[in-house]
Tab-separated table of C-alpha atoms in Angstrom:
chain	number	residue	atom	x	y	z
A	1	MET	CA	-2.422	-18.487	37.729
A	2	ARG	CA	-3.947	-21.771	36.598
A	3	ARG	CA	-2.866	-22.783	33.108
A	4	ILE	CA	-5.455	-23.482	30.450
A	5	SER	CA	-5.487	-26.700	28.439
A	6	VAL	CA	-3.663	-26.196	25.144
A	7	THR	CA	-6.236	-28.296	23.293
A	8	ALA	CA	-9.198	-26.363	24.704
A	9	LEU	CA	-7.562	-22.988	24.097
A	10	THR	CA	-6.536	-23.855	20.535
A	11	ALA	CA	-10.000	-25.203	19.678
A	12	THR	CA	-11.666	-22.087	21.115
A	13	ALA	CA	-9.267	-19.790	19.284
A	14	LEU	CA	-9.900	-21.624	16.001
A	15	LEU	CA	-13.657	-21.203	16.422
A	16	VAL	CA	-13.166	-17.497	17.128
A	17	LEU	CA	-10.901	-17.242	14.070
A	18	VAL	CA	-13.564	-18.781	11.838
A	19	ALA	CA	-16.215	-16.433	13.245
A	20	VAL	CA	-14.064	-13.325	12.859
A	21	SER	CA	-13.081	-14.364	9.325
A	22	VAL	CA	-16.726	-14.748	8.297
A	23	ILE	CA	-17.533	-11.337	9.791
A	24	ALA	CA	-14.567	-9.870	7.888
A	25	LEU	CA	-16.007	-11.278	4.657
A	26	MET	CA	-19.402	-9.742	5.451
A	27	LEU	CA	-18.446	-6.237	6.552
A	28	GLY	CA	-16.905	-3.385	4.635
A	29	THR	CA	-18.013	-0.527	2.424
A	30	ALA	CA	-20.597	-2.953	1.057
A	31	HIS	CA	-22.375	-5.095	3.668
A	32	ILE	CA	-23.051	-8.640	2.454
A	33	PRO	CA	-25.369	-10.947	4.482
A	34	TRP	CA	-23.744	-14.044	5.903
A	35	ARG	CA	-26.078	-16.359	3.985
A	36	GLU	CA	-24.868	-14.870	0.728
A	37	VAL	CA	-21.270	-15.061	1.907
A	38	SER	CA	-21.665	-18.749	2.716
A	39	HIS	CA	-23.406	-19.387	-0.611
A	40	ILE	CA	-20.657	-17.664	-2.598
A	41	ALA	CA	-17.921	-19.385	-0.612
A	42	TRP	CA	-19.533	-22.782	-1.134
A	43	ALA	CA	-19.938	-22.128	-4.863
A	44	GLU	CA	-16.264	-21.127	-5.094
A	45	ILE	CA	-15.114	-24.255	-3.248
A	46	THR	CA	-17.334	-26.726	-5.128
A	47	GLY	CA	-17.247	-25.026	-8.526
A	48	GLY	CA	-20.970	-24.285	-8.382
A	49	THR	CA	-22.870	-21.464	-10.052
A	50	ILE	CA	-24.235	-18.183	-8.727
A	51	ALA	CA	-27.017	-15.910	-9.929
A	52	THR	CA	-26.172	-12.973	-12.178
A	53	ASP	CA	-27.299	-10.536	-9.492
A	54	ASP	CA	-24.705	-12.021	-7.114
A	55	VAL	CA	-21.729	-11.374	-9.402
A	56	PRO	CA	-20.811	-7.953	-7.882
A	57	ASN	CA	-20.788	-9.417	-4.363
A	58	TYR	CA	-18.890	-12.436	-5.655
A	59	ARG	CA	-16.149	-10.134	-6.951
A	60	ILE	CA	-15.996	-8.276	-3.639
A	61	ILE	CA	-15.671	-11.443	-1.583
A	62	VAL	CA	-13.498	-13.629	-3.794
A	63	ASP	CA	-11.262	-11.031	-5.424
A	64	SER	CA	-10.865	-8.577	-2.535
A	65	ARG	CA	-11.880	-9.733	0.930
A	66	LEU	CA	-10.993	-13.428	0.869
A	67	PRO	CA	-7.294	-13.044	-0.078
A	68	ARG	CA	-7.052	-10.245	2.465
A	69	VAL	CA	-8.454	-12.438	5.242
A	70	LEU	CA	-6.196	-15.331	4.276
A	71	LEU	CA	-3.130	-13.067	4.312
A	72	ALA	CA	-4.131	-11.694	7.714
A	73	ILE	CA	-4.396	-15.264	9.041
A	74	LEU	CA	-1.021	-16.287	7.617
A	75	ILE	CA	0.890	-13.119	8.516
A	76	GLY	CA	-0.673	-12.831	11.967
A	77	GLY	CA	0.269	-16.407	12.796
A	78	GLY	CA	3.729	-16.043	11.285
A	79	LEU	CA	4.611	-12.756	12.991
A	80	SER	CA	3.474	-14.090	16.364
A	81	ALA	CA	5.645	-17.183	15.986
A	82	VAL	CA	8.639	-15.063	14.926
A	83	GLY	CA	8.116	-12.852	17.981
A	84	LEU	CA	8.172	-15.948	20.176
A	85	VAL	CA	11.434	-17.090	18.578
A	86	VAL	CA	13.149	-13.703	18.764
A	87	GLN	CA	12.282	-13.282	22.445
A	88	ALA	CA	13.841	-16.653	23.211
A	89	MET	CA	16.783	-16.057	20.883
A	90	VAL	CA	17.861	-12.759	22.455
A	91	ARG	CA	16.413	-13.513	25.923
A	92	ASN	CA	14.623	-10.175	25.961
A	93	ALA	CA	10.936	-9.917	26.828
A	94	LEU	CA	10.626	-6.648	24.876
A	95	ALA	CA	11.938	-8.093	21.620
A	96	ASP	CA	9.718	-8.447	18.569
A	97	PRO	CA	10.234	-9.452	14.902
A	98	TYR	CA	11.424	-5.929	14.045
A	99	VAL	CA	14.141	-5.609	16.690
A	100	LEU	CA	16.663	-6.970	14.175
A	101	GLY	CA	16.301	-3.902	11.927
A	102	ILE	CA	14.862	-5.927	9.050
A	103	SER	CA	11.661	-3.909	8.720
A	104	SER	CA	13.620	-0.652	8.545
A	105	GLY	CA	15.695	-2.034	5.688
A	106	ALA	CA	12.531	-3.085	3.884
A	107	SER	CA	11.140	0.415	4.414
A	108	VAL	CA	14.051	1.943	2.521
A	109	GLY	CA	13.341	-0.273	-0.485
A	110	ALA	CA	9.602	0.397	-0.401
A	111	THR	CA	10.106	4.141	-0.008
A	112	SER	CA	12.394	4.260	-3.036
A	113	VAL	CA	9.637	2.659	-5.127
A	114	VAL	CA	6.842	4.921	-3.891
A	115	LEU	CA	8.797	8.150	-4.237
A	116	PHE	CA	11.233	7.537	-7.084
A	117	GLY	CA	9.778	4.639	-9.057
A	118	THR	CA	12.706	2.252	-8.678
A	119	PHE	CA	12.083	-1.326	-9.848
A	120	GLY	CA	9.396	0.191	-12.074
A	121	ALA	CA	9.862	-2.539	-14.682
A	122	LEU	CA	8.330	-5.029	-12.238
A	123	GLY	CA	4.965	-3.282	-12.275
A	124	ILE	CA	2.670	-4.233	-9.397
A	125	TYR	CA	5.440	-6.373	-7.878
A	126	ALA	CA	7.891	-3.467	-7.621
A	127	LEU	CA	6.960	-2.499	-4.067
A	128	SER	CA	7.099	-5.981	-2.566
A	129	THR	CA	10.290	-6.846	-4.465
A	130	ALA	CA	12.101	-3.679	-3.371
A	131	ALA	CA	10.956	-4.181	0.223
A	132	PHE	CA	12.200	-7.762	0.248
A	133	VAL	CA	15.557	-6.749	-1.270
A	134	GLY	CA	15.879	-4.086	1.437
A	135	ALA	CA	15.040	-6.648	4.096
A	136	LEU	CA	17.697	-9.036	2.766
A	137	ALA	CA	20.299	-6.259	2.706
A	138	ALA	CA	19.450	-5.332	6.298
A	139	THR	CA	19.650	-8.983	7.355
A	140	LEU	CA	23.099	-9.370	5.816
A	141	LEU	CA	24.374	-6.165	7.422
A	142	VAL	CA	23.048	-7.103	10.851
A	143	TYR	CA	24.645	-10.528	10.635
A	144	LEU	CA	28.026	-9.232	9.468
A	145	MET	CA	28.133	-6.527	12.131
A	146	ALA	CA	26.725	-8.605	14.996
A	147	ARG	CA	28.777	-11.762	14.624
A	148	SER	CA	31.866	-12.238	16.747
A	149	ALA	CA	34.263	-14.995	17.732
A	150	ALA	CA	31.565	-16.243	20.105
A	151	GLY	CA	28.918	-16.273	17.367
A	152	LEU	CA	25.707	-14.257	17.572
A	153	VAL	CA	25.637	-12.925	21.119
A	154	PRO	CA	22.118	-11.806	22.174
A	155	LEU	CA	23.016	-8.342	23.452
A	156	ARG	CA	25.258	-7.595	20.472
A	157	LEU	CA	22.540	-8.779	18.095
A	158	VAL	CA	19.866	-6.564	19.680
A	159	LEU	CA	22.119	-3.504	19.807
A	160	THR	CA	23.250	-3.960	16.205
A	161	GLY	CA	19.705	-4.452	14.947
A	162	THR	CA	18.462	-1.418	16.878
A	163	ALA	CA	21.300	0.796	15.667
A	164	LEU	CA	20.911	-0.226	12.033
A	165	GLY	CA	17.157	0.179	12.367
A	166	TYR	CA	17.643	3.804	13.346
A	167	GLY	CA	20.092	4.220	10.471
A	168	PHE	CA	17.662	2.824	7.895
A	169	SER	CA	14.885	4.977	9.335
A	170	ALA	CA	17.093	8.024	8.838
A	171	ILE	CA	17.646	7.048	5.201
A	172	THR	CA	13.879	6.704	4.744
A	173	THR	CA	13.376	10.185	6.222
A	174	VAL	CA	15.960	11.668	3.844
A	175	LEU	CA	14.297	9.982	0.860
A	176	VAL	CA	10.937	11.467	1.864
A	177	PHE	CA	12.557	14.899	2.252
A	178	LEU	CA	14.158	14.682	-1.208
A	179	ALA	CA	11.043	13.353	-2.923
A	180	PRO	CA	10.043	15.344	-6.020
A	181	HIS	CA	6.342	15.112	-5.131
A	182	GLY	CA	5.101	15.926	-1.630
A	183	ASP	CA	2.016	13.704	-1.844
A	184	GLY	CA	4.245	10.623	-1.881
A	185	ALA	CA	4.956	11.079	1.827
A	186	ARG	CA	1.386	10.061	2.677
A	187	SER	CA	1.717	6.821	0.719
A	188	VAL	CA	5.047	6.081	2.389
A	189	MET	CA	3.628	6.722	5.850
A	190	PHE	CA	0.631	4.490	5.160
A	191	TRP	CA	2.936	1.652	4.077
A	192	LEU	CA	5.279	2.141	7.035
A	193	LEU	CA	2.345	1.711	9.429
A	194	GLY	CA	1.231	-1.436	7.626
A	195	SER	CA	-1.745	-2.279	5.458
A	196	LEU	CA	-3.353	-5.228	3.702
A	197	SER	CA	-5.238	-3.023	1.244
A	198	ALA	CA	-3.061	-4.242	-1.651
A	199	ALA	CA	-3.720	-7.930	-0.909
A	200	THR	CA	-4.030	-10.136	-3.992
A	201	TRP	CA	-4.271	-13.859	-4.630
A	202	GLN	CA	-0.723	-13.794	-6.041
A	203	MET	CA	0.607	-12.992	-2.545
A	204	VAL	CA	-1.174	-15.854	-0.774
A	205	PRO	CA	0.967	-18.815	-1.980
A	206	LEU	CA	4.241	-17.117	-0.980
A	207	ALA	CA	2.905	-16.141	2.451
A	208	ALA	CA	1.493	-19.643	2.936
A	209	VAL	CA	4.768	-21.393	2.058
A	210	VAL	CA	6.880	-19.091	4.226
A	211	THR	CA	4.494	-19.359	7.179
A	212	VAL	CA	4.054	-23.142	7.039
A	213	VAL	CA	7.752	-23.885	6.538
A	214	GLY	CA	8.703	-21.415	9.254
A	215	LEU	CA	6.211	-22.861	11.739
A	216	VAL	CA	7.376	-26.417	11.036
A	217	ILE	CA	10.998	-25.440	11.701
A	218	ILE	CA	10.086	-23.535	14.862
A	219	ALA	CA	7.938	-26.399	16.144
A	220	ALA	CA	10.806	-28.829	15.564
A	221	CYS	CA	13.051	-26.509	17.608
A	222	ALA	CA	10.609	-26.011	20.491
A	223	ARG	CA	12.492	-28.153	22.993
A	224	ARG	CA	15.775	-26.407	22.173
A	225	LEU	CA	14.063	-23.017	22.499
A	226	ASN	CA	13.277	-23.925	26.103
A	227	ALA	CA	16.959	-24.514	26.756
A	228	LEU	CA	18.086	-21.396	24.887
A	229	SER	CA	15.705	-19.138	26.786
A	230	MET	CA	17.375	-20.219	30.047
A	231	GLY	CA	20.818	-19.028	28.939
A	232	ASP	CA	23.847	-20.260	27.023
A	233	GLU	CA	25.317	-21.966	30.093
A	234	VAL	CA	22.219	-24.098	30.579
A	235	SER	CA	22.114	-24.795	26.836
A	236	ALA	CA	25.726	-25.980	26.886
A	237	ALA	CA	25.028	-28.206	29.886
A	238	LEU	CA	22.180	-29.800	27.902
A	239	GLY	CA	24.424	-30.373	24.882
A	240	LEU	CA	23.084	-27.512	22.730
A	241	ASP	CA	25.442	-25.322	20.714
A	242	ALA	CA	23.711	-22.011	21.421
A	243	SER	CA	25.710	-20.058	18.829
A	244	LYS	CA	24.852	-22.330	15.890
A	245	PHE	CA	21.259	-22.681	17.008
A	246	ARG	CA	20.899	-18.909	17.339
A	247	LEU	CA	22.202	-18.490	13.778
A	248	LEU	CA	19.526	-20.893	12.501
A	249	LEU	CA	16.822	-18.972	14.361
A	250	PHE	CA	18.177	-15.689	13.018
A	251	VAL	CA	17.920	-16.919	9.410
A	252	VAL	CA	14.381	-18.247	9.908
A	253	ALA	CA	13.195	-15.089	11.693
A	254	ALA	CA	14.803	-12.813	9.097
A	255	ALA	CA	13.326	-14.714	6.141
A	256	MET	CA	9.820	-14.754	7.599
A	257	THR	CA	9.921	-11.114	8.702
A	258	GLY	CA	11.297	-9.942	5.360
A	259	CYS	CA	8.543	-11.752	3.482
A	260	PHE	CA	5.745	-10.422	5.697
A	261	VAL	CA	7.016	-6.836	5.662
A	262	SER	CA	7.274	-6.904	1.880
A	263	ILE	CA	3.590	-7.856	1.695
A	264	CYS	CA	1.924	-5.655	4.309
A	265	GLY	CA	4.516	-3.225	5.694
A	266	ALA	CA	5.664	-3.046	9.295
A	267	VAL	CA	2.694	-4.103	11.422
A	268	GLY	CA	3.793	-3.695	15.015
A	269	PHE	CA	2.817	-5.286	18.341
A	270	VAL	CA	1.624	-8.605	16.898
A	271	GLY	CA	4.905	-10.377	17.591
A	272	LEU	CA	5.368	-8.555	20.876
A	273	VAL	CA	2.011	-8.905	22.623
A	274	VAL	CA	0.664	-12.263	21.414
A	275	PRO	CA	3.524	-14.421	22.809
A	276	HIS	CA	3.102	-12.772	26.223
A	277	VAL	CA	-0.656	-13.379	26.205
A	278	ALA	CA	-0.020	-17.026	25.328
A	279	ARG	CA	2.493	-17.391	28.182
A	280	MET	CA	-0.099	-16.050	30.583
A	281	LEU	CA	-2.524	-18.718	29.415
A	282	VAL	CA	-0.448	-21.875	28.887
A	283	GLY	CA	2.927	-21.251	30.545
A	284	ALA	CA	6.442	-20.756	29.209
A	285	ASP	CA	6.998	-24.165	27.573
A	286	HIS	CA	7.665	-23.499	23.879
A	287	ARG	CA	6.242	-26.893	22.943
A	288	ARG	CA	2.876	-25.626	24.130
A	289	LEU	CA	3.353	-22.050	22.994
A	290	ILE	CA	4.078	-22.887	19.355
A	291	VAL	CA	0.656	-24.530	19.123
A	292	VAL	CA	-1.264	-21.619	20.632
A	293	VAL	CA	0.656	-18.535	19.499
A	294	PRO	CA	0.003	-18.736	15.714
A	295	VAL	CA	-3.756	-19.139	16.181
A	296	LEU	CA	-3.976	-16.229	18.629
A	297	GLY	CA	-1.875	-14.108	16.268
A	298	SER	CA	-4.203	-14.891	13.376
A	299	VAL	CA	-7.257	-13.909	15.424
A	300	PHE	CA	-5.549	-10.675	16.455
A	301	LEU	CA	-4.539	-9.574	12.957
A	302	VAL	CA	-7.815	-10.542	11.254
A	303	SER	CA	-9.704	-8.572	13.916
A	304	ALA	CA	-7.349	-5.592	13.599
A	305	ASP	CA	-7.673	-5.555	9.800
A	306	LEU	CA	-11.458	-5.699	10.118
A	307	LEU	CA	-11.396	-2.633	12.370
A	308	ALA	CA	-9.003	-0.841	10.020
A	309	ARG	CA	-11.499	-1.292	7.172
A	310	THR	CA	-14.710	-0.514	9.021
A	311	LEU	CA	-14.067	2.141	11.689
A	312	VAL	CA	-14.129	5.192	9.363
A	313	PRO	CA	-15.624	4.001	6.050
A	314	PRO	CA	-14.986	4.513	3.205
A	315	GLN	CA	-11.485	5.470	4.358
A	316	GLU	CA	-9.096	2.855	5.709
A	317	LEU	CA	-6.895	3.276	8.760
A	318	PRO	CA	-3.301	1.992	8.827
A	319	LEU	CA	-3.208	-1.521	10.226
A	320	GLY	CA	-0.291	-0.699	12.511
A	321	ALA	CA	-2.316	2.050	14.170
A	322	ILE	CA	-5.016	-0.465	15.134
A	323	THR	CA	-2.577	-3.078	16.437
A	324	ALA	CA	-0.797	-0.384	18.484
A	325	ALA	CA	-4.071	0.960	19.894
A	326	VAL	CA	-4.930	-2.536	21.109
A	327	GLY	CA	-1.419	-3.734	21.848
A	328	VAL	CA	-0.205	-0.849	24.036
A	329	PRO	CA	-2.848	-1.121	26.797
A	330	VAL	CA	-2.762	-4.919	26.694
A	331	PHE	CA	1.005	-4.964	27.038
A	332	VAL	CA	0.925	-2.451	29.902
A	333	LEU	CA	-1.593	-4.637	31.726
A	334	LEU	CA	0.532	-7.717	31.117
A	335	MET	CA	3.617	-5.998	32.505
A	336	ARG	CA	1.761	-5.308	35.731
A	337	ARG	CA	0.993	-8.967	36.260
A	338	ARG	CA	3.548	-11.010	38.133
A	339	GLY	CA	5.184	-13.614	35.894
A	340	ALA	CA	3.865	-12.139	32.650
A	341	LEU	CA	7.241	-11.567	31.022
A	342	MET	CA	9.072	-14.635	29.747
A	343	GLY	CA	7.365	-16.683	32.456
A	344	SER	CA	9.660	-15.214	35.122
A	345	ASP	CA	8.880	-14.193	38.677
């Protein structure tokens, strides 16, 4: 199919992202007109004043919806970029940020907090801290078990991550079974499926730093990602040490995934579907993909979070359920198109 201009696609996606973000600020349990949203946003940016009657809506937008939208933008873009990297790193079109078992390790830490109150001294940061510690532990285990004399071999890395992922999932199941209070299982399940309902301004700087630094590193590696995705033999012929480069990508992917999972849980299909959609539109060159993929991922996750909040008000659906409901049919359609996976025939 004819490839779309990266500049045109990125500009269009950015406009859509702005529009969806404004709609996300407007809609929810309380509907706020867009004029009032723009007025409050402008007052917040410029340090202006608002009327007393607008204070409740100001609190809704600034304290609740705005950090949630910003986190959706950052995490959506970051997860999509990590998915792009992992697919090139392991040369597997079905790989996503969670294939390394990191999210399952984070789930063990989060489950221990929800059900047994571990890390309780950290207060509101207990859940994210425990999840990140679990993600780090999983990362270390995967690396130690997957490495060999030849370095991180793609197949060995995928199999190790998958096996440990199942192992961590089993531990999570046992913790739920042993929980002293049965109602904790619902909270655990909601977190495992992903949610941005606990978004706060304190989470935004960390997500921003991790996303920006990660994207800069990935963009700098785009040319080498092209070589790596064609195989270690081609990489060696081009002067690239595939083993060392794969280790760098593993560290970057693990750090970004661990951070995102600790904030919003395991939100699936973002890192799997978005890179394939981008390949359909602009081709398989990672120098082009790294420009488009983060923006498309941000649009996807902001839209999914909006649906999660508004489909069955005042209740909120798990974010992972929305991304799966959209991602499954899209991915099936992509698989049926010739050349959709990894840009192959």
